[in-house]
């Protein structure tokens, strides 16, 4: 099955700094999503980005499907950005909606 | 439009008991998937339902089961609870297979 690798596993930033989170896939995916898990455990959708680039405020994401990776950019980080970021992918060739998650990046933004 | 809802939000059970968790998808969404999150194993896929049929199942024992109703609401059941079943159970819905998935707030199950 598909393996998803996220890096870095942990990241500490000062407020205002920029960061890049990476997600590598062992096989091609035709669904790729980025999530932020809030302190209560809910996964908040950041991007649905099988390919290309998208931006939403201070966050942007790029997926290069042919090279099997995706990047999440956080600019001008704020303390509220702290938490765990997950990427997840799915391959629908097998007629499944099953998402395979990475192990996450734990981000701590210090004031 | 209301998001995915899950009930109950918290649950405490003892070993050997059984539990039923409920998930109501976003209105109009027909695909529902369940995931288990634990500190040791991370987020793992449990099963997926579409049109009241289980389309896929993850690598979990038969004690874990589920179903989907005609209104797309879904339930999952865990029988003969074990300590290792303590986890956050997350439900996700999507319009159909292949679309963006949206997650509910989760049910945090503690088995004592």
Tab-separated table of N, CA and C in Angstrom, chain B residues 8-110:
chain	number	residue	atom	x	y	z
B	8	UNK	N	-21.503	9.741	20.773
B	8	UNK	CA	-21.244	10.828	21.714
B	8	UNK	C	-19.849	11.413	21.495
B	9	UNK	N	-19.517	12.478	22.139
B	9	UNK	CA	-18.183	13.055	22.001
B	9	UNK	C	-17.171	12.352	22.916
B	10	UNK	N	-17.615	11.914	24.058
B	10	UNK	CA	-16.752	11.213	25.000
B	10	UNK	C	-17.483	10.002	25.542
B	11	UNK	N	-16.712	8.967	25.809
B	11	UNK	CA	-17.307	7.713	26.266
B	11	UNK	C	-16.298	6.975	27.116
B	12	UNK	N	-16.764	6.477	28.252
B	12	UNK	CA	-15.907	5.642	29.096
B	12	UNK	C	-16.589	4.299	29.257
B	13	UNK	N	-15.870	3.247	28.921
B	13	UNK	CA	-16.394	1.882	29.022
B	13	UNK	C	-15.378	1.022	29.769
B	14	UNK	N	-15.826	-0.153	30.150
B	14	UNK	CA	-14.905	-1.109	30.774
B	14	UNK	C	-14.663	-2.281	29.820
B	15	UNK	N	-13.571	-2.962	30.053
B	15	UNK	CA	-13.201	-4.104	29.210
B	15	UNK	C	-14.352	-5.102	29.119
B	16	UNK	N	-14.559	-5.627	27.923
B	16	UNK	CA	-15.600	-6.613	27.719
B	16	UNK	C	-16.932	-6.042	27.267
B	17	UNK	N	-17.139	-4.753	27.519
B	17	UNK	CA	-18.379	-4.132	27.081
B	17	UNK	C	-18.346	-3.880	25.574
B	18	UNK	N	-19.463	-3.451	25.043
B	18	UNK	CA	-19.503	-3.060	23.653
B	18	UNK	C	-19.951	-1.605	23.547
B	19	UNK	N	-19.675	-0.993	22.402
B	19	UNK	CA	-19.977	0.417	22.235
B	19	UNK	C	-20.443	0.675	20.810
B	20	UNK	N	-21.343	1.635	20.665
B	20	UNK	CA	-21.811	2.058	19.346
B	20	UNK	C	-21.589	3.552	19.197
B	21	UNK	N	-20.928	3.926	18.117
B	21	UNK	CA	-20.655	5.330	17.827
B	21	UNK	C	-21.448	5.727	16.586
B	22	UNK	N	-21.897	6.974	16.565
B	22	UNK	CA	-22.740	7.429	15.477
B	22	UNK	C	-22.114	8.595	14.714
B	23	UNK	N	-22.398	8.647	13.429
B	23	UNK	CA	-21.850	9.691	12.563
B	23	UNK	C	-22.933	10.143	11.583
B	24	UNK	N	-23.174	11.441	11.549
B	24	UNK	CA	-24.086	12.010	10.557
B	24	UNK	C	-23.279	12.844	9.571
B	25	UNK	N	-23.289	12.455	8.303
B	25	UNK	CA	-22.464	13.165	7.315
B	25	UNK	C	-23.066	14.516	6.956
B	26	UNK	N	-22.295	15.296	6.256
B	26	UNK	CA	-22.790	16.555	5.705
B	26	UNK	C	-23.966	16.242	4.774
B	27	UNK	N	-24.992	17.067	4.823
B	27	UNK	CA	-26.167	16.843	4.007
B	27	UNK	C	-25.789	16.683	2.537
B	28	UNK	N	-26.255	15.591	1.940
B	28	UNK	CA	-25.961	15.328	0.538
B	28	UNK	C	-24.771	14.438	0.310
B	29	UNK	N	-23.930	14.287	1.332
B	29	UNK	CA	-22.767	13.396	1.204
B	29	UNK	C	-23.209	11.960	1.358
B	30	UNK	N	-22.691	11.107	0.499
B	30	UNK	CA	-23.116	9.720	0.504
B	30	UNK	C	-22.040	8.746	0.935
B	31	UNK	N	-20.810	9.221	1.002
B	31	UNK	CA	-19.706	8.352	1.393
B	31	UNK	C	-19.279	8.688	2.821
B	32	UNK	N	-19.163	7.655	3.649
B	32	UNK	CA	-18.738	7.833	5.037
B	32	UNK	C	-17.586	6.878	5.316
B	33	UNK	N	-16.533	7.410	5.928
B	33	UNK	CA	-15.391	6.582	6.318
B	33	UNK	C	-15.114	6.787	7.799
B	34	UNK	N	-14.530	5.779	8.412
B	34	UNK	CA	-14.174	5.827	9.831
B	34	UNK	C	-12.670	5.613	9.980
B	35	UNK	N	-12.095	6.335	10.957
B	35	UNK	CA	-10.675	6.220	11.244
B	35	UNK	C	-10.466	6.141	12.744
B	36	UNK	N	-9.400	5.453	13.135
B	36	UNK	CA	-9.013	5.368	14.531
B	36	UNK	C	-7.681	6.083	14.701
B	37	UNK	N	-7.586	6.917	15.737
B	37	UNK	CA	-6.321	7.590	16.010
B	37	UNK	C	-5.835	7.237	17.406
B	38	UNK	N	-4.641	6.688	17.479
B	38	UNK	CA	-3.984	6.390	18.748
B	38	UNK	C	-2.575	6.955	18.717
B	39	UNK	N	-1.999	7.236	19.892
B	39	UNK	CA	-0.636	7.783	19.921
B	39	UNK	C	0.385	6.848	19.285
B	40	UNK	N	0.176	5.547	19.418
B	40	UNK	CA	1.154	4.602	18.907
B	40	UNK	C	1.022	4.297	17.421
B	41	UNK	N	-0.200	4.236	16.930
B	41	UNK	CA	-0.434	3.831	15.540
B	41	UNK	C	-0.830	4.975	14.624
B	42	UNK	N	-1.066	6.145	15.155
B	42	UNK	CA	-1.475	7.264	14.320
B	42	UNK	C	-2.900	7.105	13.821
B	43	UNK	N	-3.154	7.677	12.662
B	43	UNK	CA	-4.491	7.638	12.068
B	43	UNK	C	-4.582	6.447	11.127
B	44	UNK	N	-5.519	5.552	11.448
B	44	UNK	CA	-5.671	4.350	10.642
B	44	UNK	C	-7.099	4.202	10.147
B	45	UNK	N	-7.226	3.770	8.908
B	45	UNK	CA	-8.512	3.571	8.272
B	45	UNK	C	-9.212	2.343	8.830
B	46	UNK	N	-10.490	2.516	9.197
B	46	UNK	CA	-11.294	1.403	9.696
B	46	UNK	C	-12.171	0.817	8.596
B	47	UNK	N	-13.114	1.586	8.118
B	47	UNK	CA	-13.946	1.158	7.003
B	47	UNK	C	-14.601	2.327	6.311
B	48	UNK	N	-15.212	1.984	5.154
B	48	UNK	CA	-15.797	2.982	4.281
B	48	UNK	C	-17.138	2.452	3.786
B	49	UNK	N	-18.139	3.337	3.780
B	49	UNK	CA	-19.468	2.959	3.324
B	49	UNK	C	-19.941	3.908	2.234
B	50	UNK	N	-20.665	3.340	1.309
B	50	UNK	CA	-21.285	4.118	0.240
B	50	UNK	C	-22.560	3.394	-0.160
B	51	UNK	N	-23.652	4.132	-0.206
B	51	UNK	CA	-24.950	3.540	-0.549
B	51	UNK	C	-25.238	2.294	0.281
B	52	UNK	N	-25.025	2.413	1.579
B	52	UNK	CA	-25.358	1.377	2.559
B	52	UNK	C	-24.506	0.115	2.423
B	53	UNK	N	-23.450	0.185	1.634
B	53	UNK	CA	-22.589	-0.985	1.421
B	53	UNK	C	-21.173	-0.678	1.901
B	54	UNK	N	-20.581	-1.636	2.599
B	54	UNK	CA	-19.187	-1.460	2.999
B	54	UNK	C	-18.317	-1.686	1.763
B	55	UNK	N	-17.544	-0.666	1.413
B	55	UNK	CA	-16.729	-0.727	0.201
B	55	UNK	C	-15.302	-1.169	0.489
B	56	UNK	N	-14.874	-0.963	1.701
B	56	UNK	CA	-13.490	-1.284	2.020
B	56	UNK	C	-13.374	-1.382	3.531
B	57	UNK	N	-12.441	-2.215	3.983
B	57	UNK	CA	-12.228	-2.356	5.415
B	57	UNK	C	-10.734	-2.380	5.686
B	58	UNK	N	-10.339	-1.728	6.758
B	58	UNK	CA	-8.942	-1.717	7.161
B	58	UNK	C	-8.575	-2.969	7.915
B	59	UNK	N	-7.353	-3.012	8.383
B	59	UNK	CA	-6.818	-4.193	9.049
B	59	UNK	C	-7.171	-4.185	10.539
B	60	UNK	N	-8.418	-4.413	10.847
B	60	UNK	CA	-8.900	-4.452	12.220
B	60	UNK	C	-9.644	-5.759	12.445
B	61	UNK	N	-9.660	-6.245	13.706
B	61	UNK	CA	-10.356	-7.507	13.973
B	61	UNK	C	-11.855	-7.384	13.763
B	62	UNK	N	-12.497	-8.554	13.702
B	62	UNK	CA	-13.927	-8.604	13.449
B	62	UNK	C	-14.779	-7.971	14.540
B	63	UNK	N	-14.156	-7.653	15.682
B	63	UNK	CA	-14.905	-6.963	16.748
B	63	UNK	C	-15.351	-5.563	16.305
B	64	UNK	N	-14.699	-5.057	15.292
B	64	UNK	CA	-15.046	-3.747	14.749
B	64	UNK	C	-15.997	-3.948	13.562
B	65	UNK	N	-17.152	-3.343	13.646
B	65	UNK	CA	-18.111	-3.469	12.559
B	65	UNK	C	-18.822	-2.141	12.365
B	66	UNK	N	-19.526	-2.042	11.285
B	66	UNK	CA	-20.239	-0.804	11.025
B	66	UNK	C	-21.394	-1.037	10.086
B	67	UNK	N	-22.135	0.042	9.880
B	67	UNK	CA	-23.201	-0.004	8.892
B	67	UNK	C	-23.562	1.415	8.487
B	68	UNK	N	-24.278	1.497	7.370
B	68	UNK	CA	-24.740	2.791	6.897
B	68	UNK	C	-26.227	2.668	6.590
B	69	UNK	N	-26.952	3.679	6.939
B	69	UNK	CA	-28.390	3.689	6.745
B	69	UNK	C	-28.756	4.406	5.439
B	70	UNK	N	-30.016	4.311	5.079
B	70	UNK	CA	-30.460	4.879	3.798
B	70	UNK	C	-30.303	6.402	3.754
B	71	UNK	N	-30.245	7.045	4.912
B	71	UNK	CA	-30.059	8.500	4.933
B	71	UNK	C	-28.568	8.870	5.023
B	72	UNK	N	-27.715	7.891	4.809
B	72	UNK	CA	-26.251	8.017	4.800
B	72	UNK	C	-25.631	8.106	6.193
B	73	UNK	N	-26.439	8.211	7.237
B	73	UNK	CA	-25.872	8.155	8.590
B	73	UNK	C	-25.198	6.809	8.804
B	74	UNK	N	-24.157	6.834	9.625
B	74	UNK	CA	-23.413	5.594	9.819
B	74	UNK	C	-23.190	5.353	11.307
B	75	UNK	N	-23.062	4.124	11.651
B	75	UNK	CA	-22.705	3.716	13.010
B	75	UNK	C	-21.555	2.726	12.923
B	76	UNK	N	-20.702	2.768	13.946
B	76	UNK	CA	-19.708	1.712	14.085
B	76	UNK	C	-19.847	1.104	15.469
B	77	UNK	N	-19.566	-0.155	15.550
B	77	UNK	CA	-19.724	-0.903	16.786
B	77	UNK	C	-18.415	-1.615	17.107
B	78	UNK	N	-18.049	-1.586	18.366
B	78	UNK	CA	-16.895	-2.360	18.819
B	78	UNK	C	-17.382	-3.258	19.944
B	79	UNK	N	-17.221	-4.537	19.777
B	79	UNK	CA	-17.673	-5.489	20.791
B	79	UNK	C	-16.477	-5.961	21.606
B	80	UNK	N	-16.764	-6.499	22.770
B	80	UNK	CA	-15.739	-7.055	23.656
B	80	UNK	C	-14.531	-6.118	23.742
B	81	UNK	N	-14.783	-4.939	24.262
B	81	UNK	CA	-13.761	-3.894	24.281
B	81	UNK	C	-12.490	-4.339	25.001
B	82	UNK	N	-11.368	-3.902	24.446
B	82	UNK	CA	-10.053	-4.138	25.041
B	82	UNK	C	-9.432	-2.779	25.379
B	83	UNK	N	-8.449	-2.810	26.288
B	83	UNK	CA	-7.795	-1.562	26.680
B	83	UNK	C	-7.224	-0.834	25.466
B	84	UNK	N	-6.724	-1.602	24.510
B	84	UNK	CA	-6.100	-1.020	23.323
B	84	UNK	C	-7.068	-0.355	22.371
B	85	UNK	N	-8.361	-0.488	22.651
B	85	UNK	CA	-9.357	0.181	21.801
B	85	UNK	C	-9.543	1.638	22.198
B	86	UNK	N	-8.927	2.040	23.299
B	86	UNK	CA	-8.982	3.440	23.707
B	86	UNK	C	-8.356	4.291	22.615
B	87	UNK	N	-9.131	5.226	22.103
B	87	UNK	CA	-8.657	5.995	20.943
B	87	UNK	C	-9.638	7.101	20.638
B	88	UNK	N	-9.236	7.947	19.702
B	88	UNK	CA	-10.139	8.931	19.118
B	88	UNK	C	-10.665	8.325	17.817
B	89	UNK	N	-11.983	8.226	17.701
B	89	UNK	CA	-12.589	7.671	16.500
B	89	UNK	C	-13.168	8.823	15.676
B	90	UNK	N	-12.689	8.915	14.449
B	90	UNK	CA	-13.069	10.011	13.576
B	90	UNK	C	-13.869	9.494	12.393
B	91	UNK	N	-14.881	10.244	12.048
B	91	UNK	CA	-15.725	9.930	10.909
B	91	UNK	C	-15.518	11.018	9.860
B	92	UNK	N	-15.527	10.609	8.600
B	92	UNK	CA	-15.372	11.574	7.516
B	92	UNK	C	-16.435	11.332	6.464
B	93	UNK	N	-16.877	12.393	5.828
B	93	UNK	CA	-17.833	12.212	4.747
B	93	UNK	C	-17.364	12.942	3.496
B	94	UNK	N	-17.819	12.448	2.357
B	94	UNK	CA	-17.535	13.104	1.088
B	94	UNK	C	-18.753	12.908	0.186
B	95	UNK	N	-18.827	13.757	-0.807
B	95	UNK	CA	-19.983	13.724	-1.700
B	95	UNK	C	-20.113	12.345	-2.340
B	96	UNK	N	-19.076	11.935	-2.961
B	96	UNK	CA	-18.960	10.588	-3.516
B	96	UNK	C	-17.492	10.195	-3.390
B	97	UNK	N	-17.181	9.009	-3.786
B	97	UNK	CA	-15.799	8.544	-3.758
B	97	UNK	C	-14.934	9.480	-4.626
B	98	UNK	N	-13.796	9.842	-4.069
B	98	UNK	CA	-12.866	10.647	-4.840
B	98	UNK	C	-12.918	12.115	-4.554
B	99	UNK	N	-13.918	12.546	-3.818
B	99	UNK	CA	-14.015	13.959	-3.469
B	99	UNK	C	-13.301	14.247	-2.153
B	100	UNK	N	-13.172	15.534	-1.879
B	100	UNK	CA	-12.582	15.969	-0.621
B	100	UNK	C	-13.388	15.406	0.547
B	101	UNK	N	-12.655	14.947	1.561
B	101	UNK	CA	-13.305	14.385	2.742
B	101	UNK	C	-13.280	15.399	3.878
B	102	UNK	N	-14.370	15.425	4.634
B	102	UNK	CA	-14.525	16.349	5.756
B	102	UNK	C	-14.758	15.532	7.023
B	103	UNK	N	-14.056	15.918	8.077
B	103	UNK	CA	-14.084	15.135	9.302
B	103	UNK	C	-14.968	15.749	10.374
B	104	UNK	N	-15.532	14.865	11.185
B	104	UNK	CA	-16.275	15.295	12.353
B	104	UNK	C	-15.350	15.538	13.527
B	105	UNK	N	-15.915	15.954	14.670
B	105	UNK	CA	-15.101	16.285	15.848
B	105	UNK	C	-14.525	15.069	16.561
B	106	UNK	N	-15.059	13.885	16.247
B	106	UNK	CA	-14.520	12.675	16.847
B	106	UNK	C	-15.243	12.251	18.110
B	107	UNK	N	-15.101	10.975	18.430
B	107	UNK	CA	-15.554	10.416	19.700
B	107	UNK	C	-14.317	9.879	20.405
B	108	UNK	N	-14.098	10.386	21.607
B	108	UNK	CA	-12.938	9.910	22.379
B	108	UNK	C	-13.410	8.802	23.303
B	109	UNK	N	-12.941	7.585	23.024
B	109	UNK	CA	-13.323	6.406	23.789
B	109	UNK	C	-12.203	6.016	24.740
B	110	UNK	N	-12.559	5.845	25.989
B	110	UNK	CA	-11.618	5.359	26.999
B	110	UNK	C	-12.129	4.033	27.529
